[in-house]
Amino acid sequence: MTDNDTYDLSWDEWDELVRPTEEETEFDRVVASGLSRRGFLSGLVAFGSGAAVMGLGTGASLLNSTAVQAAGRFGFTPVGVATDATVHVPEGYTWDILVKWGDKLFSDAADFDHVTGGDLATSDRVFGENTDGMELFAIGDKQIIAVNSEYVNPKLNLPQNQDGKPTSADDVLKLQNLQGVTVMEVAEEGGDWHVVVDSPFNRRITHNTPMKISGPAAGHDLLKTDADPSGTESLGTYNNCGAGKTPWGTYLTCEENFNGYFGSTDADLELPADFKRYGIGVESRYDYEKFDARFDISKNINEPRRAGYIVEIDPANPDATPVKRTALGRFKHENAACTVARDGRVIVYMGDDERGEFLYKFVSNGVYVPGASTDGLLDEGTLYVAKFSDDGNGEWLALTEETTGMSQAEICIYSRLAASKVGATTMDRPEWVAVNPVAVEAYCALTNNKNRGVKTNAGGDETPVGGPNPREKNNYGQIVRWYPENDDHVSSSFKWDLFVMAGNPDVHGDSPYAGSSNINSGNMFNSPDGMMFDTSGLLWIQTDGDYKNEGDFAGMGNNQMLVGDPATGQIERFMTVPYGAEVTGITWSADKRTLFVGIQHPAAPFPDGEGKLARSCVVAVKRSDNAMIG
Ligand code: FEO
Ligand code: CA
Ligand code: CA
C-alpha cells in the first residue's frame, strides 16, 4: 500500500485499512445465538421483511393498501436506476448547477483552471471541494446557504503532482483552503439560481480559520497547546460532514473523520491510549504533518483533541468567530438534528459514523425562548447515548461523572470512551439523524457495517447481531426510528422500529438481505446516509453506497435520492446522480420551490465534459410549473 493509492479509498475504507480492528473472538457464538432473526420475528421491522414474505407477518398487505391512498403525496413519477454520468430527476422537474468546486465567491478569485485544479493564492475565495451538509437561511430578503466541504480529492486538486501527493507547504495550504465551510448568498433570477459574487455574507471557513472552544472542555489541559496555552482558541474545522440548524438560526457543522489529518514525523512515537479509539496514528491521509507542524502529533500531541466537535457558525455575521461546542461531545460527528422539546429545552440528536459506534442525544439545561439570549444553550446540558433492547424498547443513558467515573470535561473529550462505559448499543455506522416535524419521532440512517457480528469496535465493544442492527456483515444498511416516551424528546426511554431495511429482493429472494417489504425491484438502494424531512413530513433519503450495479448491488445503479412516507412506508426514487458520486446535502429555498442537492465526488466527465476535472457541485431542482417541492 502507498499513500497515493489511499486517495482512491473512501474515508471509511481508509480508516479500516490503516487501523483495522481485531476479529471478534466470539463470532460463532454471536451468529449461533439466532439474534439475527429476532428482529424480524418480533415484528420490529415496521413494514415487514423477508420474514414477512415467508408468512410471518402482514407488512406487505399493509403497504399495498396504504400505498394507494398515499400515492398522491409524493407528487412525482419515480425515476429508474441510472448508470450514466449525469443527473436524473422525475418528468416535470428540472435540474441545473448552482455552484461547482472552484467557482468564485469573490470577483478577485482566479477563474477555475482544469490544468492546475485552481489557483493557490485565491483557493480560500472559491467554493470548496466535496460539498456535503448544508442549510439555507433567510436573512431579511436575502437567502444564504452555509455548506460543508468535507474533504479533498488530491488527484484533482493537485493534478500536476504525482498522484496528487502534496510536496510543499503550499500544496498543503491549498488542500486546507478547499475544505471547511462556505457561506454564500444565492439569488434566483428568471428561474435560474446563482451565487451572489462579492456578497457581504460570503465567507470561507477553512482548516486555518480561528475558532473559539466553549463548553465543559474549554480550557482543559488536554486542549492546551504551545500556540494556545489557554485551551480555548484553536484553528480550523475539519472533515465537515453533515450539518444542522439551530432554532435561533445558526449553522452547525459537524467534524467527522478528523483523525486522518494528523500524523507523526516520528514513526516510533508512542501513542496515548485514547488515540486508538479515535483512529489517530502516525500515518495521516494527506501528509499535512510533513509541512505544517500543527498537524504533527510528535510536536503537538493535543492538537487532535481539539477536533471532532460540532461547530456553531452565525451565517448572518461574517465576522463572528465559529464556536466549537464541546458539550455536544467529541466523536466522528455526522450531523446535528435539532428540535425543541415541549418545555423549551433544546435537543440535538447526533450519530457517530464508524462501525460499532453510537447514537447520541444532547439535552440543554436551559430553555429556548425566541428572541431571548441563547448563550449557554449548547454549552450546558447532558449528553446521552442510546441503548436499544431487542424487544423494541430503548433508553437514553446519561453520560455523567457518576455513570462514567470521568469528569465533565473528559466526557466531552473522550465521549466514545464514556459511552462504552455505560454499555451503549454499538450501531451499524450512524449517519444522519432527522426529526419528523409533524410527529414526535426521529430517524437515523445506519448506512452499513461489514463488521457487524465479525469485529468489535475500536474500543473492544462487541457488535452482536440483533436489535436495530439485525444482519451480520450488513452491506445494505437500514433506517431506525424511535418514538420518545410520552411524545417528549427529553424522555429517557423510547420505543423503536426499523422504517426500512435496504436490500436486494432480486438477488436474495426471501432472506433478510432482500430488505423489508417496502423495498422492491423498483426502489432498491443501499447505504442510506443523508436524511432530511420536508415541512410536510416526507423523509428525503440520500445514498452513499456501492454504485457498481453488480453482484449484491445489481439493479441499484448509481447513488440516488429517494422519498419515504413515514405513515405508509412507501419509498420512491426521486433522483439519481452521476456515476461515482454520492448524493449528500439537501436544503430548500425560502419559498420551497427549489430543492438544493449536493453531488459529491462524481467521476468525469461530470460536470464539465471529457478531458476536464470532475467537480463536486450543488444542483438546484425545480418543478417545471414552479410548484413547491416539500
Ligand atoms: Fe461524511 Fe459519514 O459521512
Ligand atoms: Ca455522510
Ligand atoms: Ca457515508
XYZ file of C-alpha atoms and ligand atoms in Angstrom:
635
model
C 0.000 0.000 0.000
C 1.200 3.501 -0.742
C -0.206 6.825 0.363
C -1.131 7.525 -3.216
C -3.347 4.502 -3.573
C -5.285 5.509 -0.494
C -6.693 8.616 -2.196
C -8.991 6.296 -4.119
C -10.478 4.924 -0.909
C -13.412 6.375 0.970
C -12.639 7.670 4.465
C -14.319 4.628 5.899
C -12.203 2.274 3.795
C -9.054 4.232 4.642
C -9.685 4.008 8.364
C -10.305 0.293 8.133
C -7.172 -0.263 6.067
C -4.782 1.861 8.099
C -6.035 0.969 11.548
C -8.100 -2.218 11.358
C -9.952 -3.525 14.370
C -9.410 -7.066 15.555
C -11.515 -10.074 14.706
C -14.166 -10.694 17.304
C -13.287 -13.873 19.123
C -16.839 -14.997 19.770
C -18.177 -14.669 16.257
C -19.532 -18.176 16.233
C -21.385 -17.572 19.469
C -22.955 -14.405 18.150
C -24.188 -15.948 14.951
C -25.351 -19.123 16.642
C -27.452 -17.144 19.107
C -30.029 -16.547 16.422
C -30.311 -12.881 17.299
C -30.176 -12.096 13.624
C -33.679 -13.465 13.273
C -35.269 -11.992 16.350
C -35.770 -8.528 14.910
C -37.880 -9.951 12.147
C -39.798 -12.444 14.207
C -40.938 -9.884 16.748
C -42.264 -7.505 14.137
C -39.769 -4.716 14.739
C -39.417 -4.075 11.063
C -42.237 -1.604 10.598
C -43.032 -2.576 7.060
C -42.365 -6.283 7.049
C -39.270 -8.058 5.922
C -38.010 -11.143 4.250
C -39.586 -12.930 7.193
C -42.917 -11.291 6.479
C -42.803 -12.578 2.947
C -42.341 -16.022 4.382
C -45.687 -15.733 6.105
C -44.593 -14.387 9.464
C -46.238 -11.017 9.108
C -48.581 -8.881 7.071
C -46.286 -5.997 6.225
C -46.715 -6.431 2.508
C -50.501 -6.213 2.591
C -50.330 -3.192 4.893
C -48.138 -1.464 2.390
C -50.315 -2.353 -0.555
C -53.493 -0.993 0.983
C -51.968 2.263 2.153
C -49.738 2.867 -0.814
C -52.747 3.526 -2.983
C -54.001 6.269 -0.672
C -50.531 7.729 -0.329
C -49.547 7.791 -3.967
C -50.596 11.412 -4.345
C -48.384 12.630 -1.524
C -45.192 12.265 -3.492
C -46.253 14.315 -6.494
C -43.770 12.735 -8.861
C -43.305 9.714 -11.061
C -40.311 7.747 -9.766
C -37.145 7.641 -11.857
C -35.442 4.398 -12.824
C -31.926 3.386 -11.922
C -29.115 5.071 -13.831
C -25.555 4.104 -14.606
C -24.536 7.141 -16.633
C -22.621 10.340 -15.913
C -25.428 12.795 -15.348
C -28.313 13.697 -13.058
C -31.859 12.431 -13.495
C -34.996 13.883 -11.904
C -38.658 12.949 -12.484
C -40.599 14.084 -15.503
C -41.908 17.573 -14.876
C -38.831 18.557 -12.871
C -35.626 20.302 -13.975
C -32.141 20.488 -12.540
C -29.337 22.979 -13.005
C -25.962 23.511 -11.394
C -25.879 26.226 -8.731
C -22.170 26.095 -7.939
C -19.150 23.859 -8.519
C -15.898 23.374 -6.658
C -13.629 26.268 -7.640
C -16.367 28.708 -8.662
C -15.752 32.267 -7.493
C -17.311 33.627 -4.326
C -15.386 36.862 -4.804
C -14.571 38.570 -8.088
C -10.863 38.786 -7.247
C -10.551 34.996 -7.268
C -8.942 33.350 -10.287
C -11.063 31.531 -12.846
C -11.086 27.775 -12.363
C -8.260 26.084 -14.253
C -8.584 22.431 -15.280
C -4.813 22.087 -15.620
C -3.860 23.303 -12.137
C -7.045 22.431 -10.274
C -7.375 26.089 -9.354
C -5.176 28.908 -8.179
C -3.441 28.577 -4.781
C -3.472 32.266 -3.888
C -7.257 32.516 -4.073
C -8.120 28.960 -3.064
C -9.900 30.286 0.017
C -12.067 32.613 -2.084
C -13.832 29.964 -4.163
C -16.476 27.323 -3.480
C -14.871 24.435 -1.620
C -14.375 20.809 -2.666
C -16.586 17.795 -1.877
C -19.813 19.525 -0.941
C -21.767 17.930 1.911
C -24.347 19.029 4.503
C -25.980 22.419 4.004
C -28.711 24.689 5.308
C -30.407 27.719 3.833
C -31.046 30.778 5.974
C -33.497 33.531 5.042
C -31.968 36.702 6.464
C -34.151 39.691 5.687
C -34.799 39.429 1.956
C -31.521 37.565 1.380
C -31.033 33.815 1.079
C -27.802 32.482 2.487
C -26.574 28.907 2.141
C -23.989 27.553 4.553
C -22.477 24.379 3.129
C -19.721 21.987 4.129
C -16.703 20.950 2.079
C -15.916 17.664 3.685
C -12.548 16.540 2.332
C -10.384 16.784 -0.785
C -9.577 14.696 -3.842
C -5.842 15.431 -4.147
C -5.520 13.863 -7.591
C -7.984 16.509 -8.812
C -6.959 19.347 -6.526
C -3.224 18.986 -7.188
C -3.367 17.435 -10.659
C 0.169 18.450 -11.570
C 1.634 16.445 -8.694
C 2.444 12.760 -8.938
C -0.782 11.077 -7.791
C -1.855 14.363 -6.201
C 0.625 13.930 -3.365
C 1.436 17.206 -1.532
C 5.131 18.108 -1.900
C 5.225 21.511 -0.218
C 3.625 23.717 2.396
C 1.851 25.491 -0.467
C 0.267 22.239 -1.606
C -0.943 21.548 1.921
C -2.268 25.094 2.236
C -4.266 24.678 -0.950
C -5.849 21.464 0.334
C -6.600 23.146 3.666
C -8.238 26.081 1.886
C -10.545 23.895 -0.180
C -12.149 22.323 2.901
C -14.273 23.577 5.759
C -17.400 25.639 5.178
C -18.670 28.042 2.532
C -21.226 30.691 3.434
C -22.709 32.280 0.322
C -25.632 34.391 -0.734
C -27.736 32.868 -3.513
C -30.401 34.503 -5.635
C -32.905 33.443 -8.293
C -33.456 35.360 -11.483
C -35.911 34.136 -14.097
C -35.946 30.703 -12.504
C -32.150 30.369 -12.507
C -30.157 30.364 -9.328
C -26.673 31.802 -8.917
C -24.182 32.669 -6.203
C -24.096 36.404 -5.498
C -20.383 37.053 -6.054
C -18.920 39.574 -3.587
C -21.986 39.482 -1.318
C -21.015 40.755 2.147
C -22.365 37.454 3.514
C -19.871 35.379 1.509
C -17.259 33.694 3.605
C -14.862 30.767 3.579
C -14.000 28.939 6.762
C -11.012 26.626 6.299
C -8.543 24.454 8.176
C -6.859 27.676 9.337
C -9.795 29.837 10.463
C -9.693 30.927 14.137
C -12.215 29.089 16.327
C -13.324 29.553 19.907
C -13.651 26.467 22.118
C -16.569 26.569 24.567
C -18.378 24.275 26.951
C -17.150 21.926 29.692
C -13.871 21.014 27.964
C -12.801 24.592 27.185
C -9.506 25.366 28.865
C -8.863 21.763 29.927
C -5.227 20.668 29.973
C -5.966 18.132 27.218
C -6.847 21.002 24.874
C -3.818 23.199 25.580
C -1.018 23.583 23.041
C 2.119 25.694 22.859
C 0.343 28.027 20.455
C -2.765 28.190 22.645
C -1.893 27.739 26.336
C -5.466 28.764 27.199
C -7.008 25.705 25.526
C -9.821 27.898 24.222
C -8.667 29.122 20.812
C -7.987 26.669 18.008
C -7.538 26.929 14.279
C -9.675 25.255 11.665
C -12.651 22.936 11.400
C -12.132 19.523 9.821
C -13.918 16.994 7.664
C -17.178 18.864 7.854
C -19.731 16.214 7.005
C -23.403 16.700 7.807
C -24.886 19.812 9.315
C -27.712 21.196 11.369
C -29.642 24.363 12.039
C -30.426 25.714 15.469
C -33.854 27.132 16.315
C -32.170 30.538 16.586
C -30.833 30.491 13.039
C -27.206 29.443 13.301
C -25.430 26.720 11.374
C -23.969 23.623 12.977
C -21.130 21.983 11.062
C -20.041 18.522 12.142
C -16.434 17.329 12.255
C -16.325 13.694 11.176
C -13.098 11.939 10.095
C -10.761 14.468 11.696
C -8.303 11.743 12.639
C -6.905 11.436 9.127
C -5.383 14.923 9.113
C -2.911 14.204 11.903
C 0.292 12.220 11.640
C 3.744 11.940 13.147
C 7.124 12.745 11.673
C 8.475 10.362 14.329
C 7.335 6.941 13.173
C 8.164 5.445 16.580
C 6.031 7.872 18.542
C 4.261 6.170 21.419
C 0.572 6.954 21.133
C -1.726 7.754 24.071
C -4.477 5.197 24.671
C -7.318 7.439 23.525
C -5.762 7.843 20.067
C -6.515 4.226 19.161
C -10.221 4.638 19.824
C -10.334 7.685 17.566
C -8.156 6.200 14.832
C -5.322 8.696 15.270
C -1.939 7.271 14.342
C 1.451 8.087 12.908
C 0.180 7.779 9.345
C -2.002 10.607 8.055
C -4.049 10.732 4.903
C -2.688 13.920 3.297
C 0.813 14.383 4.760
C -0.052 17.697 6.415
C 2.326 16.884 9.265
C 5.334 16.924 6.936
C 4.792 20.592 6.046
C 2.664 22.046 8.862
C 3.880 21.260 12.383
C 0.434 21.879 13.866
C -0.625 18.522 12.445
C 2.485 16.676 13.675
C 1.413 14.804 16.797
C 5.052 14.248 17.753
C 5.156 18.019 18.306
C 1.515 18.788 19.191
C 0.031 15.816 20.960
C -3.130 17.706 21.984
C -4.000 19.145 18.585
C -6.237 16.182 17.529
C -8.142 16.553 20.806
C -9.234 19.981 19.598
C -11.042 18.371 16.643
C -14.058 16.088 16.423
C -16.631 18.579 17.638
C -19.723 20.360 16.393
C -19.020 23.963 15.443
C -21.630 26.734 15.541
C -21.407 29.399 12.832
C -23.505 32.549 12.542
C -24.328 32.910 8.833
C -25.656 36.434 9.386
C -22.337 37.752 10.681
C -19.262 37.051 8.528
C -17.016 38.422 11.272
C -18.305 36.112 14.014
C -15.805 33.557 15.305
C -17.074 29.975 14.904
C -17.517 28.187 18.231
C -16.606 24.569 18.958
C -19.347 23.305 21.260
C -17.618 20.633 23.350
C -20.786 19.844 25.321
C -22.053 18.039 22.210
C -19.262 15.516 22.564
C -16.233 14.504 20.566
C -16.543 11.739 18.026
C -16.894 11.350 14.275
C -19.881 13.636 14.074
C -22.170 13.014 11.128
C -24.870 15.675 11.510
C -26.811 17.533 14.185
C -30.604 17.242 14.176
C -32.062 19.898 16.467
C -35.515 20.145 17.878
C -37.159 21.919 20.794
C -38.862 19.805 23.424
C -42.259 20.714 24.831
C -40.720 22.502 27.805
C -38.357 24.500 25.584
C -35.175 22.536 26.171
C -33.030 22.100 23.099
C -32.454 18.577 21.797
C -29.603 17.684 19.455
C -29.515 14.153 18.046
C -26.135 13.063 16.663
C -24.623 9.974 15.046
C -21.016 8.813 15.342
C -20.222 7.355 11.944
C -17.911 4.472 12.485
C -18.526 0.763 12.608
C -19.816 -0.154 16.044
C -20.026 3.387 17.408
C -23.025 5.078 18.983
C -26.075 7.297 18.664
C -26.162 10.345 20.966
C -28.630 12.913 22.275
C -27.848 16.236 23.938
C -30.444 17.901 26.146
C -29.810 21.501 27.176
C -30.239 22.674 30.748
C -31.779 25.959 29.695
C -34.828 26.545 27.559
C -35.051 28.253 24.217
C -37.143 31.394 24.204
C -37.433 33.040 20.781
C -35.728 36.398 20.859
C -34.026 35.784 24.204
C -30.310 35.086 24.624
C -29.236 31.631 23.526
C -25.905 31.827 25.346
C -25.119 28.591 27.059
C -27.840 26.505 25.452
C -25.256 24.375 23.635
C -22.687 24.647 26.437
C -24.657 23.413 29.427
C -26.634 20.200 29.337
C -26.430 16.434 29.420
C -25.097 14.090 26.789
C -26.905 10.763 26.463
C -26.176 7.667 24.438
C -28.715 5.175 23.114
C -29.189 1.629 24.325
C -31.600 -0.462 22.266
C -33.264 -3.618 23.551
C -34.221 -6.385 21.178
C -37.866 -6.123 22.263
C -38.474 -2.720 20.705
C -37.718 -0.639 23.788
C -34.758 1.621 24.336
C -33.265 4.084 26.762
C -31.014 7.076 26.753
C -28.124 6.572 29.163
C -26.760 9.785 30.679
C -23.026 10.355 30.494
C -22.257 11.900 33.877
C -19.457 11.825 36.383
C -21.470 9.255 38.354
C -22.143 6.913 35.445
C -18.714 7.114 33.817
C -16.231 7.984 36.570
C -14.954 10.684 34.247
C -15.020 14.448 34.706
C -17.447 16.512 32.659
C -14.570 17.757 30.516
C -13.271 14.221 29.950
C -16.750 13.074 28.923
C -16.760 15.808 26.284
C -13.248 14.992 25.003
C -13.408 11.199 25.275
C -17.108 10.739 24.551
C -16.630 7.356 22.899
C -14.875 6.023 25.974
C -17.616 7.389 28.226
C -20.323 5.807 26.091
C -18.577 2.436 26.192
C -18.503 2.584 29.978
C -22.295 2.809 30.253
C -22.940 -0.044 27.816
C -24.446 1.788 24.843
C -25.518 -0.191 21.783
C -22.872 -0.488 19.082
C -24.512 0.594 15.832
C -24.128 -0.005 12.091
C -22.439 3.365 11.382
C -24.919 6.057 12.441
C -25.092 8.676 9.694
C -27.698 11.462 9.548
C -30.470 11.835 12.084
C -33.710 13.532 11.043
C -36.542 14.691 13.305
C -40.067 14.485 11.912
C -41.654 17.971 12.078
C -45.206 16.591 12.141
C -44.797 13.675 14.571
C -42.748 13.105 17.711
C -40.259 10.681 16.240
C -36.736 10.698 14.859
C -34.796 8.583 12.370
C -31.172 7.612 11.959
C -29.621 6.154 8.815
C -27.427 3.182 9.721
C -25.530 3.080 6.496
C -23.871 -0.371 6.548
C -21.386 -2.308 8.643
C -19.423 -5.159 7.176
C -18.008 -5.813 10.639
C -21.376 -6.448 12.303
C -21.034 -9.704 14.163
C -17.458 -10.059 12.943
C -15.322 -7.487 14.738
C -15.518 -5.338 17.823
C -15.408 -1.577 17.554
C -12.072 0.156 18.109
C -12.749 0.175 21.860
C -13.252 -3.580 22.048
C -17.032 -3.402 22.447
C -18.741 -6.365 20.866
C -21.050 -5.877 17.915
C -23.641 -8.627 18.330
C -26.254 -9.134 15.662
C -29.673 -8.025 16.875
C -31.979 -5.164 17.748
C -31.707 -2.316 15.230
C -28.613 -3.960 13.733
C -30.176 -7.250 12.710
C -27.932 -8.522 9.914
C -24.372 -9.781 10.203
C -21.913 -8.335 7.674
C -24.561 -5.731 6.895
C -23.820 -4.494 3.403
C -27.101 -2.661 2.698
C -27.981 -0.590 5.748
C -31.254 0.321 7.437
C -33.060 3.274 8.966
C -34.031 3.046 12.625
C -36.854 5.161 14.023
C -37.649 5.929 17.636
C -40.700 7.289 19.405
C -39.860 9.131 22.651
C -41.918 8.105 25.659
C -44.816 10.453 26.363
C -44.238 12.103 22.994
C -41.473 14.125 24.603
C -37.947 14.295 23.195
C -36.462 14.810 26.680
C -37.754 11.391 27.791
C -35.087 8.916 28.731
C -36.907 5.974 27.170
C -38.377 5.238 23.773
C -39.884 2.617 21.508
C -38.163 1.837 18.246
C -38.623 0.026 14.977
C -36.940 -0.123 11.600
C -38.502 2.162 8.994
C -36.722 0.284 6.241
C -34.078 -2.334 5.758
C -32.377 -1.785 2.439
C -31.693 -4.916 0.458
C -31.890 -6.609 -2.883
C -35.018 -8.754 -3.383
C -33.872 -9.696 -6.889
C -30.645 -11.244 -5.635
C -31.624 -12.515 -2.201
C -35.152 -13.828 -2.554
C -36.743 -14.170 0.862
C -33.679 -13.760 3.057
C -33.230 -10.737 5.353
C -30.800 -9.383 2.751
C -33.767 -8.903 0.426
C -34.737 -5.983 2.637
C -38.033 -5.089 4.264
C -41.304 -5.336 2.383
C -41.248 -1.675 1.389
C -38.241 -2.495 -0.799
C -38.854 -3.848 -4.271
C -37.149 -4.131 -7.631
C -38.264 -0.621 -8.479
C -36.874 1.275 -5.487
C -33.810 -0.688 -4.423
C -30.908 1.191 -2.900
C -28.046 0.602 -0.498
C -26.279 2.613 2.180
C -28.711 5.320 3.311
C -26.734 8.309 4.562
C -28.118 11.866 4.217
C -31.667 12.368 5.505
C -33.906 15.363 5.905
C -37.611 15.889 6.435
C -39.504 18.413 4.363
C -42.145 20.556 6.022
C -44.929 18.134 5.040
C -43.293 15.273 6.912
C -41.871 13.318 3.988
C -38.400 11.896 4.528
C -35.769 12.537 1.838
C -33.114 9.826 1.841
C -29.721 10.132 0.130
C -27.355 7.252 -0.512
C -23.591 6.850 -0.360
C -23.191 3.273 -1.382
C -21.872 0.764 -3.838
C -22.680 2.070 -7.342
C -21.099 -0.722 -9.381
C -24.536 -2.160 -10.186
C -23.356 -5.748 -9.950
C -23.439 -8.690 -7.562
C -25.299 -7.839 -4.350
C -25.899 -4.371 -5.780
C -27.170 -5.374 -9.217
C -30.197 -3.327 -10.188
C -29.411 -0.430 -7.845
C -27.305 1.676 -10.225
C -25.762 4.979 -9.263
C -26.312 6.632 -5.918
C -29.721 8.172 -5.538
C -32.162 10.219 -3.528
C -35.490 8.732 -2.514
C -38.530 9.967 -0.669
C -40.177 7.987 2.109
C -43.593 8.350 3.717
C -43.335 7.629 7.449
C -47.015 6.762 7.675
C -47.114 4.102 4.982
C -43.519 3.058 4.482
C -43.761 3.810 0.779
C -40.380 4.761 -0.667
C -39.855 6.012 -4.219
C -36.763 7.098 -6.127
C -36.703 10.835 -6.911
C -33.244 11.390 -8.321
C -30.096 9.658 -9.459
C -26.639 11.226 -9.520
C -23.674 10.654 -11.828
C -21.561 7.528 -11.680
C -19.015 7.678 -8.884
C -20.828 10.351 -6.902
C -22.631 10.148 -3.629
C -25.587 12.424 -3.065
C -25.253 14.328 0.184
C -26.638 17.590 1.471
C -30.177 18.878 0.980
C -31.934 22.138 1.712
C -34.801 24.204 0.333
C -35.179 27.761 -0.898
C -37.195 30.033 1.354
C -40.295 29.577 -0.821
C -39.806 25.775 -1.015
C -39.979 25.905 -4.806
C -36.353 24.907 -5.208
C -34.580 21.930 -3.724
C -30.792 22.204 -3.433
C -28.925 18.898 -3.517
C -25.219 18.148 -3.127
C -23.303 15.892 -5.518
C -20.006 14.781 -4.006
C -17.035 13.144 -5.759
C -18.601 12.498 -9.187
C -16.432 10.839 -11.807
C -15.541 12.652 -15.032
C -16.993 13.591 -17.470
C -19.412 15.149 -14.971
C -19.961 18.058 -14.954
C -17.612 19.792 -17.402
C -17.085 17.123 -20.065
C -14.414 14.767 -21.345
C -10.846 15.655 -20.500
C -11.878 18.010 -17.714
C -11.528 17.540 -13.984
C -14.573 16.145 -12.200
C -16.059 18.715 -9.839
C -18.410 18.257 -6.939
C -21.342 20.644 -7.060
C -24.693 21.746 -5.703
C -27.654 21.475 -8.051
C -30.977 23.314 -7.928
C -34.033 21.169 -8.655
C -37.352 22.778 -9.556
C -40.739 21.747 -10.837
C -41.447 22.935 -14.348
C -44.667 24.508 -13.071
C -42.727 26.170 -10.217
C -44.874 24.484 -7.593
C -43.498 23.792 -4.146
C -41.316 20.743 -3.533
C -41.826 19.556 0.005
Fe -19.204 12.070 5.956
Fe -20.453 9.544 7.473
O -20.363 10.660 6.092
Ca -22.427 11.075 5.118
Ca -21.484 7.529 4.071
